[in-house]
């Protein structure tokens, strides 16, 4: 139903003849069950606003890290010097849509009427994702400062080789077995964060999904997700760094009560019902 509504709306605005004129046919639009993701992907891939927001977020993170180092550690020649009782500080960050930009996979899925996970492993295998703007400068600065970097991602361990290949392609620091922690049994990241906490002090968590920041968001309903943000509000922008991702994420899963077995029409109805109208 949503698909025909979208086509009717577009047809009403431009007339179907002009759609053909710009290289998009009615059939093109109708065939994609992913049509609802077009605007989000447009925003992610083409908006200066997204690029600015990503760089702004990483600039802020770098400043905060520097400030934390000056406050909690001895810093000599721009490098943290650990005292006897101190363990090395660490930044824990997600990979997808946090360090690597996978929007070309989403764009492909839209144009080929394919829903995740179709094409995903092929995309990872290609190992050619570009960087999220701002991420490399931040990671190099953190490394230079003497902060250890851990990449905690829900890519699976079988995808580790190509994931590391992609990260190495961009010359990122700490890309090795110790620091790239992929999913073995659970998408919940707290267990891997606890492991890191045995050897390092986690001073910052960065991700595009709230679940990257705290397990409190894991499978949480919409109301709880909002309440959780209030819980960490004082540390947002310092310990917790949130990046934007309008294409997918637990924010969407929460709208479906995490039931991804729902049909496209059921999901469309859930999305429609989640809207908060003016009256
Ligand atoms: Mg991510």
Coordinates of C-alpha atoms in Angstrom, one line a residue, residues 6-247:
X6 CA 4.3 7.1 -2.9
X7 CA 3.9 6.7 -6.6
X8 CA 0.5 8.5 -6.6
X9 CA 2.1 11.3 -4.6
X10 CA 5.0 11.7 -7.0
X11 CA 2.7 11.3 -10.1
X12 CA 0.5 14.0 -8.7
X13 CA 3.5 16.4 -8.3
X14 CA 5.4 15.8 -11.5
X15 CA 3.1 13.8 -13.8
X16 CA 4.4 10.3 -14.8
X17 CA 5.5 11.6 -18.1
X18 CA 8.1 13.9 -16.5
X19 CA 9.3 11.1 -14.3
X20 CA 10.2 9.1 -17.4
X21 CA 11.9 12.2 -18.6
X22 CA 14.3 12.3 -15.7
X23 CA 15.1 8.6 -16.1
X24 CA 12.9 7.2 -13.4
X25 CA 9.9 5.1 -14.4
X26 CA 6.8 4.3 -12.4
X27 CA 7.9 0.7 -12.5
X28 CA 11.3 1.7 -11.0
X29 CA 9.5 3.2 -8.0
X30 CA 7.0 0.5 -7.6
X31 CA 9.5 -2.4 -7.7
X32 CA 11.5 -1.3 -4.7
X33 CA 10.2 -2.4 -1.3
X34 CA 13.0 -0.2 0.1
X35 CA 11.5 3.0 -1.4
X36 CA 10.9 4.4 2.1
X37 CA 14.7 4.5 2.6
X38 CA 15.4 6.8 -0.4
X39 CA 15.2 10.1 1.5
X40 CA 17.3 8.9 4.4
X41 CA 19.9 7.6 2.0
X42 CA 19.8 10.8 0.0
X43 CA 20.4 12.7 3.2
X44 CA 23.2 10.5 4.3
X45 CA 25.0 10.5 1.0
X46 CA 24.5 13.9 -0.5
X47 CA 23.7 16.4 2.3
X48 CA 26.4 18.8 3.4
X49 CA 24.5 18.8 6.7
X50 CA 25.4 15.1 7.3
X51 CA 29.0 15.7 6.5
X52 CA 29.1 18.8 8.7
X53 CA 27.4 17.0 11.6
X54 CA 29.8 14.0 11.4
X55 CA 32.9 16.3 11.3
X56 CA 31.4 18.4 14.1
X57 CA 30.8 15.3 16.3
X58 CA 34.4 14.0 15.8
X59 CA 35.9 17.5 16.4
X60 CA 34.0 17.6 19.7
X61 CA 35.1 14.1 20.6
X62 CA 38.7 15.0 20.0
X63 CA 38.5 18.1 22.1
X64 CA 36.8 16.2 24.9
X65 CA 39.5 13.5 24.8
X66 CA 42.3 16.1 25.0
X67 CA 40.6 17.7 28.0
X68 CA 40.1 14.4 29.7
X69 CA 43.8 13.6 29.2
X70 CA 44.9 16.9 30.7
X71 CA 42.6 16.5 33.6
X72 CA 43.2 12.8 34.5
X73 CA 46.7 12.1 33.3
X74 CA 50.1 13.5 33.1
X75 CA 50.7 14.6 29.5
X76 CA 54.2 15.1 28.2
X77 CA 55.0 16.1 24.7
X78 CA 51.4 15.5 23.7
X79 CA 51.4 12.0 25.1
X80 CA 49.8 10.5 28.1
X81 CA 52.3 9.2 30.7
X82 CA 50.7 6.6 33.0
X83 CA 51.4 6.7 36.7
X84 CA 51.9 3.5 38.6
X85 CA 48.3 3.0 39.5
X86 CA 46.8 3.9 36.2
X87 CA 45.7 1.8 33.2
X88 CA 45.7 3.1 29.7
X89 CA 42.5 5.0 28.6
X90 CA 40.5 3.6 25.7
X91 CA 38.0 4.8 23.1
X92 CA 35.5 2.1 22.1
X93 CA 33.8 2.7 18.8
X94 CA 31.5 1.0 16.4
X95 CA 32.5 0.5 12.8
X96 CA 29.5 0.6 10.5
X97 CA 28.2 4.2 9.9
X98 CA 30.6 5.2 12.7
X99 CA 34.0 4.7 10.9
X100 CA 33.0 3.1 7.6
X101 CA 30.3 4.4 5.3
X102 CA 28.2 1.6 4.0
X103 CA 25.5 3.7 2.3
X104 CA 26.5 2.4 -1.1
X105 CA 25.1 -1.0 0.0
X106 CA 21.8 0.7 1.1
X107 CA 21.7 2.5 -2.2
X108 CA 22.2 -0.7 -4.1
X109 CA 19.5 -2.4 -2.0
X110 CA 17.0 0.3 -2.9
X111 CA 17.8 0.1 -6.6
X112 CA 17.6 -3.7 -6.6
X113 CA 14.6 -4.2 -4.4
X114 CA 16.7 -6.2 -2.0
X115 CA 16.4 -6.0 1.8
X116 CA 19.2 -6.5 4.3
X117 CA 21.0 -8.9 4.5
X118 CA 21.0 -9.3 0.7
X119 CA 24.3 -8.0 -0.7
X120 CA 25.7 -7.3 2.7
X121 CA 28.4 -9.9 2.8
X122 CA 29.3 -9.1 -0.8
X123 CA 29.8 -5.5 0.1
X124 CA 32.0 -6.4 3.1
X125 CA 34.0 -8.7 0.9
X126 CA 34.6 -5.8 -1.5
X127 CA 36.3 -4.0 1.5
X128 CA 36.1 -0.6 -0.2
X129 CA 33.9 1.4 2.1
X130 CA 34.9 5.0 2.4
X131 CA 35.4 6.7 5.8
X132 CA 32.8 8.6 7.8
X133 CA 34.1 12.2 7.6
X134 CA 36.1 13.3 10.7
X135 CA 36.7 9.7 11.9
X136 CA 40.3 9.3 10.7
X137 CA 41.5 12.6 12.1
X138 CA 40.0 11.8 15.4
X139 CA 41.4 8.3 15.6
X140 CA 44.9 9.4 14.6
X141 CA 44.8 12.2 17.3
X142 CA 43.6 9.7 19.9
X143 CA 46.4 7.3 19.0
X144 CA 49.0 10.0 19.1
X145 CA 47.7 11.1 22.6
X146 CA 48.3 7.5 23.8
X147 CA 44.6 6.4 24.0
X148 CA 44.0 2.9 22.8
X149 CA 41.3 2.3 20.3
X150 CA 38.9 -0.6 20.2
X151 CA 36.6 -1.3 17.3
X152 CA 33.5 -3.1 18.7
X153 CA 31.2 -4.1 15.8
X154 CA 28.4 -6.5 15.1
X155 CA 29.9 -7.6 11.9
X156 CA 30.6 -11.3 12.4
X157 CA 34.0 -12.9 13.1
X158 CA 33.9 -14.5 9.6
X159 CA 34.0 -11.0 8.2
X160 CA 37.0 -10.0 10.2
X161 CA 39.7 -10.3 7.4
X162 CA 37.8 -8.1 5.0
X163 CA 36.8 -5.7 7.7
X164 CA 40.4 -5.3 8.8
X165 CA 41.5 -4.9 5.2
X166 CA 39.0 -2.1 4.7
X167 CA 40.1 -0.3 7.9
X168 CA 43.8 -0.8 6.9
X169 CA 43.1 0.6 3.5
X170 CA 42.5 4.0 5.2
X171 CA 45.6 3.7 7.5
X172 CA 43.6 3.6 10.8
X173 CA 45.4 2.9 14.1
X174 CA 45.1 -0.2 16.2
X175 CA 43.7 -2.4 13.5
X176 CA 44.6 -5.9 14.8
X177 CA 43.2 -8.9 16.5
X178 CA 43.3 -7.4 20.0
X179 CA 41.5 -4.2 19.0
X180 CA 38.9 -5.4 16.4
X181 CA 36.2 -7.2 18.4
X182 CA 33.4 -8.6 16.2
X183 CA 30.2 -10.4 17.0
X184 CA 30.5 -14.0 18.2
X185 CA 27.2 -14.8 19.9
X186 CA 25.4 -11.7 20.8
X187 CA 24.8 -8.2 19.4
X188 CA 24.8 -6.8 22.9
X189 CA 28.1 -5.0 23.3
X190 CA 28.4 -4.8 27.0
X191 CA 30.2 -8.1 27.3
X192 CA 32.9 -7.0 25.0
X193 CA 33.1 -3.6 26.7
X194 CA 33.6 -5.5 30.1
X195 CA 36.5 -7.5 28.6
X196 CA 38.2 -4.2 27.5
X197 CA 37.6 -2.8 31.0
X198 CA 39.8 -5.5 32.4
X199 CA 42.9 -3.9 30.8
X200 CA 41.8 -0.4 29.9
X201 CA 39.8 2.5 31.2
X202 CA 37.0 3.2 28.7
X203 CA 36.8 7.0 28.6
X204 CA 34.6 7.3 25.5
X205 CA 32.1 5.3 23.5
X206 CA 31.2 6.3 19.9
X207 CA 28.4 5.0 17.6
X208 CA 25.6 5.6 15.3
X209 CA 23.3 3.3 17.3
X210 CA 22.4 4.1 20.9
X211 CA 23.1 0.4 21.6
X212 CA 26.8 1.2 20.8
X213 CA 26.8 3.5 23.8
X214 CA 25.1 1.4 26.5
X215 CA 23.4 -1.9 26.8
X216 CA 20.5 -0.1 28.4
X217 CA 19.3 0.6 24.8
X218 CA 19.5 -3.1 23.7
X219 CA 16.0 -4.2 22.6
X220 CA 14.5 -1.3 24.6
X221 CA 11.1 0.0 23.6
X222 CA 10.6 3.5 22.3
X223 CA 9.7 5.0 25.6
X224 CA 12.7 3.4 27.4
X225 CA 15.1 4.5 24.7
X226 CA 14.0 8.1 25.3
X227 CA 14.3 7.7 29.1
X228 CA 17.7 6.2 28.7
X229 CA 18.9 9.3 26.8
X230 CA 17.8 11.4 29.8
X231 CA 19.9 9.0 32.1
X232 CA 23.1 9.7 30.2
X233 CA 22.3 13.3 29.2
X234 CA 25.1 14.8 31.4
X235 CA 27.7 12.7 29.6
X236 CA 26.5 13.0 26.1
X237 CA 29.1 14.8 24.0
X238 CA 31.9 13.8 26.5
X239 CA 31.8 10.1 27.4
X240 CA 29.0 9.2 25.0
X241 CA 29.3 10.3 21.4
X242 CA 26.3 9.8 19.2
X243 CA 26.5 10.0 15.4
X244 CA 23.5 10.2 13.0
X245 CA 22.1 7.4 11.0
X246 CA 18.7 7.9 9.4
X247 CA 19.0 4.8 7.1

